[in-house]
Coordinates of C-alpha atoms in Angstrom, one line a residue:
Chain A
M1048 CA -3.2 42.0 37.4
A1049 CA -2.0 43.3 40.7
C1050 CA -0.4 41.9 43.8
G1051 CA 0.9 38.4 43.7
K1052 CA 3.0 38.0 46.8
I1053 CA 3.6 34.4 47.8
E1054 CA 5.0 33.1 51.1
T1055 CA 5.5 29.6 52.4
R1056 CA 5.9 28.7 56.0
D1057 CA 7.6 25.4 57.1
L1058 CA 6.3 23.6 54.0
W1059 CA 6.6 19.8 54.0
Y1060 CA 5.6 17.3 51.4
V1061 CA 5.9 13.6 52.1
A1062 CA 4.9 11.0 49.5
G1063 CA 5.4 7.3 49.7
G1064 CA 7.6 7.7 52.7
A1065 CA 10.0 10.1 50.9
E1066 CA 10.4 13.6 52.2
I1067 CA 10.3 15.8 49.1
L1068 CA 10.0 19.2 50.8
R1069 CA 11.4 19.6 54.2
G1070 CA 10.3 22.7 56.0
V1071 CA 10.7 25.2 53.1
N1072 CA 10.3 28.9 54.0
V1073 CA 10.4 31.3 51.0
T1074 CA 9.0 34.8 50.4
I1075 CA 8.4 35.9 46.9
P1076 CA 7.7 39.6 46.6
E1077 CA 5.0 40.8 44.2
G1078 CA 6.1 41.8 40.7
E1079 CA 9.5 40.0 40.7
I1080 CA 10.9 37.2 38.6
V1081 CA 12.1 34.5 41.0
C1082 CA 14.1 31.6 39.8
V1083 CA 14.1 28.4 41.8
A1084 CA 17.3 26.5 41.0
G1085 CA 18.9 23.4 42.4
P1086 CA 20.0 19.9 41.4
S1087 CA 17.5 17.2 40.1
G1088 CA 15.3 15.8 42.8
A1089 CA 15.7 18.9 45.0
G1090 CA 11.9 19.4 45.1
K1091 CA 11.7 22.3 42.7
S1092 CA 8.7 21.1 40.8
T1093 CA 7.0 19.9 44.0
L1094 CA 7.4 23.3 45.5
L1095 CA 5.8 24.9 42.5
R1096 CA 2.9 22.5 42.6
A1097 CA 2.3 23.2 46.3
L1098 CA 2.0 27.0 45.5
N1099 CA -1.2 26.5 43.4
R1100 CA -2.2 23.4 45.3
L1101 CA -1.9 21.0 42.5
I1102 CA -0.6 18.9 45.3
E1103 CA -1.6 19.1 49.0
P1104 CA 1.3 19.9 51.3
S1105 CA 1.7 17.4 54.1
S1106 CA 2.1 20.3 56.6
G1107 CA 3.0 24.0 56.6
E1108 CA 1.3 26.9 54.9
V1109 CA 1.2 28.8 51.7
F1110 CA 0.0 32.4 51.6
L1111 CA -1.1 34.4 48.6
D1112 CA -1.2 38.1 49.3
G1113 CA -1.2 37.3 53.0
E1114 CA -4.2 34.9 52.7
P1115 CA -3.7 31.2 53.6
T1116 CA -4.3 29.2 50.4
D1117 CA -5.6 26.1 52.3
A1118 CA -8.7 28.1 53.1
M1119 CA -9.2 29.2 49.5
D1120 CA -11.2 27.4 46.8
P1121 CA -8.5 25.6 44.9
L1122 CA -10.0 26.4 41.6
E1123 CA -10.1 30.1 42.4
L1124 CA -6.5 29.9 43.6
R1125 CA -5.4 28.3 40.3
R1126 CA -7.0 31.0 38.4
R1127 CA -5.0 33.6 40.3
V1128 CA -1.8 31.5 40.2
G1129 CA -1.3 30.2 36.7
M1130 CA 1.1 27.5 35.7
I1131 CA 3.2 26.7 32.7
F1132 CA 4.7 23.2 32.4
Q1133 CA 7.8 21.8 30.8
L1134 CA 5.7 20.4 28.0
P1135 CA 2.8 22.5 26.8
A1136 CA 0.0 19.8 26.8
L1137 CA -2.3 21.8 24.6
S1138 CA -5.8 20.6 23.9
G1139 CA -8.6 21.8 21.5
A1140 CA -9.0 21.9 17.7
S1141 CA -7.6 25.4 17.3
V1142 CA -5.2 27.7 19.1
E1143 CA -8.1 30.0 19.9
E1144 CA -10.1 27.2 21.5
C1145 CA -7.0 26.2 23.5
V1146 CA -6.3 29.7 24.7
L1147 CA -9.9 30.3 25.8
Y1148 CA -10.1 27.0 27.7
G1149 CA -9.8 28.5 31.2
P1150 CA -12.3 31.4 30.8
R1151 CA -14.9 29.2 29.1
L1152 CA -14.9 26.9 32.1
I1153 CA -16.4 29.7 34.1
G1154 CA -18.6 31.0 31.2
E1155 CA -16.4 33.9 30.4
G1156 CA -14.6 35.1 27.3
A1157 CA -11.3 36.8 26.5
D1158 CA -9.5 38.3 23.6
A1159 CA -7.5 35.4 22.3
G1160 CA -5.6 37.6 19.8
E1161 CA -4.5 40.0 22.5
L1162 CA -3.4 37.1 24.7
L1163 CA -1.3 35.6 22.0
R1164 CA 0.4 39.0 21.4
M1165 CA 1.2 39.2 25.1
A1166 CA 2.9 35.8 24.8
G1167 CA 4.8 36.9 21.7
L1168 CA 2.7 35.4 18.9
D1169 CA 0.3 37.1 16.5
D1170 CA -3.4 36.4 15.7
S1171 CA -2.5 34.5 12.5
F1172 CA -2.1 31.6 14.9
L1173 CA -5.7 31.7 16.1
R1174 CA -7.1 29.2 13.6
R1175 CA -4.1 26.9 13.6
D1176 CA -4.2 23.4 14.9
P1177 CA -2.1 23.5 18.1
Q1178 CA -0.5 20.2 17.3
S1179 CA 0.9 21.6 14.0
L1180 CA 3.0 24.2 15.8
S1181 CA 6.6 23.9 16.9
V1182 CA 7.2 23.1 20.6
G1183 CA 8.4 26.7 21.1
Q1184 CA 5.3 28.1 19.6
Q1185 CA 3.2 25.7 21.6
Q1186 CA 4.9 26.8 24.8
R1187 CA 4.0 30.4 24.0
V1188 CA 0.4 29.3 23.3
S1189 CA 0.4 27.7 26.7
I1190 CA 1.6 31.0 28.2
A1191 CA -1.3 32.8 26.5
R1192 CA -3.7 30.1 27.8
A1193 CA -2.5 30.7 31.4
L1194 CA -2.8 34.5 30.9
A1195 CA -6.4 34.2 29.8
L1196 CA -7.5 33.9 33.4
G1197 CA -5.7 37.2 34.4
P1198 CA -3.4 35.6 37.0
E1199 CA -1.4 37.6 39.5
V1200 CA 1.4 35.0 39.5
L1201 CA 2.7 32.6 36.8
L1202 CA 4.5 29.4 37.9
M1203 CA 6.8 28.1 35.3
D1204 CA 8.2 24.5 35.6
E1205 CA 11.3 24.5 33.4
P1206 CA 9.4 26.3 30.6
T1207 CA 12.3 26.2 28.1
S1208 CA 14.0 22.9 28.8
A1209 CA 12.3 21.2 25.9
L1210 CA 13.2 24.1 23.5
D1211 CA 16.1 24.9 21.2
E1212 CA 18.1 28.0 21.7
A1213 CA 16.1 30.3 19.4
A1214 CA 12.8 29.2 20.8
R1215 CA 14.1 29.5 24.3
D1216 CA 15.2 33.1 23.7
R1217 CA 11.7 34.0 22.4
V1218 CA 10.0 32.4 25.4
E1219 CA 12.4 34.3 27.8
K1220 CA 11.6 37.5 26.0
S1221 CA 7.9 36.9 26.6
I1222 CA 8.6 36.1 30.3
L1223 CA 10.5 39.4 30.7
A1224 CA 7.8 41.4 28.9
L1225 CA 5.0 39.9 31.0
N1226 CA 6.9 40.8 34.1
R1227 CA 8.0 44.3 33.1
R1228 CA 4.9 45.4 31.3
E1229 CA 2.1 43.6 33.1
G1230 CA 3.7 43.4 36.5
L1231 CA 3.2 39.7 36.8
T1232 CA 5.0 37.8 39.6
I1233 CA 6.8 35.0 37.9
I1234 CA 8.3 32.0 39.7
A1235 CA 10.4 29.9 37.3
V1236 CA 12.1 26.6 38.0
S1237 CA 15.3 26.3 36.1
H1238 CA 18.4 24.1 36.3
D1239 CA 20.2 26.4 33.8
L1240 CA 22.4 28.8 35.7
E1241 CA 22.8 31.1 32.6
Q1242 CA 19.0 31.3 32.3
V1243 CA 18.8 32.2 36.0
E1244 CA 21.4 35.0 35.3
R1245 CA 19.3 36.3 32.4
L1246 CA 15.9 36.4 34.2
A1247 CA 16.1 36.5 37.9
D1248 CA 15.3 39.4 40.2
R1249 CA 15.7 36.9 43.0
V1250 CA 17.1 33.4 43.3
I1251 CA 16.1 30.5 45.6
L1252 CA 18.4 27.5 45.8
L1253 CA 16.7 24.2 46.8
A1254 CA 18.6 21.0 47.5
D1255 CA 17.3 17.8 49.1
G1256 CA 13.9 19.4 49.8
R1257 CA 15.4 22.3 51.8
R1258 CA 16.0 25.9 51.0
E1259 CA 19.8 26.2 50.9
G1260 CA 19.9 29.9 49.9
A1261 CA 17.8 32.9 48.8
W1262 CA 19.3 36.0 47.3
S1263 CA 18.0 39.3 45.9
R1264 CA 19.7 40.2 42.6
E1265 CA 22.3 42.3 44.4
E1266 CA 23.1 39.6 46.9
F1267 CA 23.3 37.1 44.1
D1268 CA 25.7 39.3 42.1
G1269 CA 27.8 39.9 45.2
G1270 CA 28.5 36.3 46.1
G1271 CA 25.4 34.2 45.9
R1272 CA 26.2 33.2 42.4
E1273 CA 29.5 31.7 43.4
R1274 CA 28.0 29.8 46.3
M1275 CA 25.2 28.5 44.1
R1276 CA 27.6 27.5 41.3
R1277 CA 29.8 25.6 43.8
F1278 CA 26.7 24.0 45.4
V1279 CA 25.0 22.9 42.2
S1280 CA 28.1 21.7 40.4
G1281 CA 29.2 19.8 43.5
R1282 CA 25.9 18.1 43.7
I1283 CA 25.5 17.2 40.1
Chain B
M793 CA -30.1 -34.1 17.5
E794 CA -31.3 -35.8 20.6
G795 CA -27.7 -36.8 21.4
L796 CA -26.9 -33.2 22.0
G797 CA -29.0 -33.3 25.2
T798 CA -26.7 -35.7 27.0
V799 CA -23.6 -34.8 28.9
A800 CA -21.6 -37.5 27.0
S801 CA -22.2 -35.8 23.7
A802 CA -21.2 -32.5 25.1
L803 CA -17.9 -34.1 26.1
L804 CA -17.5 -35.1 22.5
A805 CA -17.3 -31.4 21.6
L806 CA -14.0 -31.4 23.7
G807 CA -12.4 -32.8 20.5
L808 CA -12.7 -29.3 19.2
V809 CA -10.9 -27.9 22.2
A810 CA -8.0 -30.2 21.4
V811 CA -7.6 -28.2 18.2
A812 CA -7.2 -25.0 20.2
V813 CA -4.8 -26.7 22.6
A814 CA -2.7 -28.1 19.7
L815 CA -2.6 -24.6 18.0
S816 CA -1.5 -23.0 21.3
F817 CA 1.2 -25.7 21.8
Y818 CA 2.4 -25.5 18.2
E819 CA 2.5 -21.7 18.1
K820 CA 3.9 -21.4 21.6
L821 CA 1.0 -19.2 22.7
D822 CA 1.3 -20.5 26.2
L823 CA -2.5 -20.7 26.6
E824 CA -2.8 -24.5 27.2
K825 CA -3.3 -24.0 30.9
D826 CA -5.8 -21.2 30.5
I827 CA -7.8 -23.2 28.0
G828 CA -7.8 -26.2 30.3
V829 CA -9.0 -24.0 33.2
A830 CA -11.6 -22.4 31.0
V831 CA -12.9 -25.7 29.8
V832 CA -13.2 -27.2 33.2
R833 CA -14.7 -24.1 34.8
S834 CA -17.2 -23.5 32.0
F835 CA -18.3 -27.2 32.3
V836 CA -18.7 -27.1 36.0
Q837 CA -20.3 -23.6 36.1
L838 CA -22.8 -24.3 33.3
A839 CA -23.8 -27.7 34.7
A840 CA -24.3 -26.1 38.1
I841 CA -26.3 -23.2 36.8
G842 CA -28.4 -25.8 34.8
Y843 CA -29.3 -27.5 38.0
V844 CA -29.8 -24.3 39.9
I845 CA -32.2 -22.9 37.2
N846 CA -34.1 -26.2 37.2
F847 CA -34.3 -26.0 41.0
V848 CA -35.5 -22.3 40.9
F849 CA -38.1 -23.2 38.2
G850 CA -39.4 -25.9 40.5
L851 CA -39.8 -23.5 43.4
D852 CA -41.9 -21.2 41.1
S853 CA -41.1 -18.1 43.2
L854 CA -40.0 -14.7 41.9
G855 CA -38.1 -14.2 45.2
Y856 CA -35.7 -17.0 44.3
V857 CA -35.3 -15.7 40.8
A858 CA -34.4 -12.3 42.3
L859 CA -31.9 -14.0 44.7
L860 CA -30.3 -15.9 41.8
L861 CA -29.9 -12.7 39.8
A862 CA -28.5 -10.9 42.8
V863 CA -25.8 -13.6 43.2
M864 CA -25.0 -13.2 39.5
V865 CA -24.6 -9.4 40.0
G866 CA -22.3 -9.9 43.0
F867 CA -20.1 -12.4 41.1
A868 CA -20.0 -10.1 38.1
G869 CA -19.1 -7.1 40.3
W870 CA -16.3 -9.1 41.8
T871 CA -15.0 -10.3 38.4
S872 CA -15.1 -6.7 37.1
S873 CA -13.3 -5.3 40.1
R874 CA -10.4 -7.7 39.6
R875 CA -9.9 -6.1 36.2
A876 CA -9.8 -2.6 37.8
R877 CA -6.9 -2.7 40.2
G878 CA -6.1 0.8 41.3
V879 CA -9.7 1.9 41.2
H880 CA -10.9 2.5 44.8
R881 CA -14.0 0.6 45.9
A882 CA -14.2 -1.1 42.5
L883 CA -16.2 -4.0 43.8
P884 CA -19.2 -2.1 45.3
L885 CA -19.1 0.3 42.4
A886 CA -19.1 -2.3 39.7
A887 CA -21.7 -4.4 41.5
A888 CA -24.0 -1.4 42.0
A889 CA -23.6 -0.3 38.4
I890 CA -24.4 -3.8 37.1
G891 CA -27.3 -4.1 39.6
V892 CA -28.8 -0.8 38.5
A893 CA -28.4 -1.7 34.9
A894 CA -30.2 -5.1 35.5
V895 CA -33.0 -3.6 37.6
C896 CA -33.6 -0.8 35.1
T897 CA -33.7 -2.9 31.9
L898 CA -35.5 -5.9 33.3
G899 CA -37.8 -3.7 35.3
L900 CA -38.8 -1.8 32.1
L901 CA -39.4 -5.0 30.2
L902 CA -41.7 -6.2 33.0
V903 CA -43.5 -2.9 33.4
L904 CA -44.1 -2.7 29.6
Q905 CA -45.2 -6.4 29.7
V906 CA -42.7 -7.2 26.9
V907 CA -41.8 -10.4 28.8
P908 CA -43.9 -12.3 31.4
P909 CA -42.7 -12.2 35.1
T910 CA -41.4 -15.8 35.1
G911 CA -38.0 -17.3 35.8
R912 CA -38.0 -18.8 32.3
Y913 CA -37.5 -15.3 30.9
L914 CA -36.0 -13.4 33.7
I915 CA -33.1 -15.7 34.4
P916 CA -31.6 -16.0 30.9
L917 CA -32.3 -12.4 30.1
G918 CA -30.9 -11.3 33.4
G919 CA -27.8 -13.4 32.7
M920 CA -27.2 -11.6 29.4
V921 CA -27.7 -8.2 31.0
V922 CA -25.4 -8.9 33.9
G923 CA -22.7 -10.4 31.6
N924 CA -22.7 -7.5 29.1
S925 CA -22.9 -4.9 31.9
M926 CA -20.0 -6.6 33.6
N927 CA -17.8 -6.4 30.4
A928 CA -18.8 -2.7 30.0
A929 CA -17.9 -1.9 33.6
S930 CA -14.5 -3.7 33.3
L931 CA -13.7 -2.0 30.1
T932 CA -14.6 1.4 31.4
M933 CA -12.8 1.2 34.7
G934 CA -9.7 -0.3 33.1
R935 CA -9.6 2.3 30.4
I936 CA -10.1 5.2 32.7
R937 CA -7.3 4.0 35.0
D938 CA -4.9 3.6 32.0
D939 CA -5.9 6.8 30.3
V940 CA -5.6 8.9 33.5
E941 CA -2.1 7.6 33.8
A942 CA -1.2 8.2 30.2
Q943 CA -2.8 11.7 30.1
R944 CA -1.4 13.0 33.4
A945 CA 0.2 16.0 31.7
N946 CA -3.0 17.1 30.0
I947 CA -5.1 16.5 33.1
E948 CA -2.7 18.5 35.3
A949 CA -2.6 21.3 32.7
A950 CA -6.5 21.5 32.8
L951 CA -6.5 21.5 36.6
A952 CA -3.9 24.3 36.6
L953 CA -6.4 26.3 34.5
G954 CA -9.0 26.1 37.2
A955 CA -10.8 23.0 35.8
T956 CA -12.6 20.7 38.3
S957 CA -11.6 17.1 38.3
R958 CA -14.7 16.2 36.3
Q959 CA -13.8 18.9 33.7
A960 CA -10.2 17.8 33.5
V961 CA -11.0 14.2 33.1
A962 CA -13.8 14.7 30.6
P963 CA -11.8 13.7 27.4
V964 CA -10.7 10.5 29.2
L965 CA -14.2 9.7 30.4
K966 CA -15.6 10.2 26.9
S967 CA -13.1 7.9 25.2
S968 CA -13.5 5.3 27.9
L969 CA -17.3 5.2 27.6
R970 CA -17.0 5.0 23.8
S971 CA -14.6 2.1 24.0
A972 CA -16.9 0.3 26.4
M973 CA -19.9 0.7 24.2
I974 CA -18.5 0.4 20.7
P975 CA -18.3 -3.5 20.6
L976 CA -22.0 -3.8 21.4
V977 CA -23.0 -0.9 19.1
D978 CA -21.0 -2.5 16.3
S979 CA -22.4 -6.0 16.8
T980 CA -25.9 -4.5 17.0
K981 CA -25.3 -2.8 13.6
T982 CA -24.2 -6.0 11.9
V983 CA -26.6 -8.4 13.6
G984 CA -28.4 -10.7 11.2
I985 CA -25.9 -10.1 8.5
V986 CA -22.5 -11.0 10.0
F987 CA -23.8 -13.2 12.8
L988 CA -26.8 -14.6 14.5
P989 CA -26.8 -13.9 18.2
G990 CA -26.8 -16.6 20.8
A991 CA -30.3 -16.3 22.1
M992 CA -31.9 -16.3 18.6
A993 CA -29.6 -19.2 17.4
G994 CA -30.5 -21.2 20.6
M995 CA -34.3 -20.6 20.1
I996 CA -34.1 -21.7 16.4
I997 CA -32.1 -24.8 17.2
G998 CA -34.6 -25.5 20.0
G999 CA -37.4 -25.5 17.4
A1000 CA -38.9 -22.1 18.0
D1001 CA -40.6 -20.1 15.2
P1002 CA -37.8 -18.0 13.6
L1003 CA -40.0 -14.9 13.7
E1004 CA -40.7 -15.4 17.4
A1005 CA -36.9 -15.9 17.9
V1006 CA -36.3 -12.6 16.1
R1007 CA -38.8 -10.7 18.2
L1008 CA -37.1 -11.9 21.4
Q1009 CA -33.7 -11.1 20.0
I1010 CA -34.6 -7.6 19.2
V1011 CA -35.8 -7.1 22.7
V1012 CA -32.6 -8.6 23.9
L1013 CA -30.4 -6.3 21.8
Y1014 CA -32.1 -3.1 22.9
M1015 CA -32.1 -4.3 26.5
L1016 CA -28.4 -5.0 26.3
L1017 CA -27.6 -1.6 24.7
G1018 CA -29.5 0.1 27.5
S1019 CA -27.8 -1.9 30.2
V1020 CA -24.3 -1.5 28.8
A1021 CA -24.8 2.3 28.6
I1022 CA -26.2 2.5 32.2
S1023 CA -23.4 0.3 33.6
A1024 CA -20.6 2.1 31.7
I1025 CA -21.8 5.6 32.5
L1026 CA -22.3 4.8 36.2
V1027 CA -18.9 3.3 36.7
G1028 CA -17.4 6.1 34.6
L1029 CA -19.0 8.8 36.6
F1030 CA -17.9 7.4 39.9
S1031 CA -14.6 5.6 39.2
Y1032 CA -12.6 8.6 38.0
R1033 CA -13.0 10.1 41.5
S1034 CA -10.5 7.6 42.9
F1035 CA -7.7 9.3 41.0
F1036 CA -8.4 12.8 42.4
T1037 CA -8.6 14.3 45.8
P1038 CA -11.7 16.3 46.8
R1039 CA -9.6 19.5 46.3
H1040 CA -9.3 18.7 42.6
Q1041 CA -5.7 17.3 42.8
L1042 CA -4.5 14.4 40.7
R1043 CA -3.3 11.7 43.1
P1044 CA 0.2 10.4 42.7
A1045 CA 0.5 7.4 40.3
T1046 CA -0.2 4.2 42.2
P1047 CA 2.4 1.4 41.7
D1048 CA -0.3 -1.2 40.8
A1049 CA -2.2 1.2 38.5

């Protein structure tokens, strides 16, 4: 689990006549937690989906460790750039089966117990039916499932917005641990400014499909926060 | 019984349709117009096909039998594709699947000499194969379209884990094929106990030996099972692709899907 630098160059996404991303340029250094914030409809989820090519950008480029992703096999790209969704969408009869879904697609195995521990759960969950878990536990299973492929980058699309406060704290703890211990680059969409404060090494502000700001933690603390707060509250 | 052979007596059966219309009117089912259209269309279509079959029998040529079957396949494909809005190229796909199902099953019956190569067998059997394959194609395509929409989150989650479109859509495909095949599998299980199928009932009414009617009915049922499976699997394996790009991306939801 090394590297994981992502860069976009003049990224556009147009669907049904609507310009959802309008020339977005962002650089996400390896090993950082980057929060993408902004009002609803800003294009945050779309940007995330363009990074692992779950959608095809209309124009512009995305680079992973300097390599243009449009030249890569999309399946290989998605194994290197994992994704966590707002709702976990777990499948399989047991948590173990669910966690091993990705590796088994390519005929490989993985230590499901270890993956669960990395996501903040223990191996007693392995035999459980995923549907019997709380949404917070399911979300951590979905993190373990994404980790099973050994990604360099994890994309998280509002990973805690469906969770209560206690579950949110546990998922945030897992996110921080994965970044600090495993060195994973994490790009998390959030509309919760307090969460951005708790997690971010770097903050990107999107609005109306454009990048309105990008700050390192120091720049954010030294004025970026206020600009973003005004921007977001003015918009919402 | 001879009266049944005349058009006038068939019209008498319209009295029974009046019951359905009255029920629809009384219960406000709003089906009167549909029933009316169905009655007129079925009368015209059946009368026409009666004359056409008579004509083809008179020509005594397998070429014309094949032509008639091809027209049935084309019409079935068109009907099926109308039930599958949102599926790209549904018409050629459904027509090809139904055609392959008909050729495979009728071809096998001919090669194994289960039925003789005459219009008297091939047209009615072909009609049954085409009709059942058409229903299976419609059910499969409609179900895949609806389930892909309902399961977007699960499909995207699988794609994000490096699954191909085919792997991501596998659970949807499985349930669609099951739902297309279950009606026929169930009616095959209960045949003879719960109901007597049309071909057999028709032969018995027409004065055929019940055992001969049973022999043909068994052939018909197995043939239908085979053709429904072929048609459902073919449309299933090809129609899901219209919801994905070649780069294993789920296309945005279409407004008419």
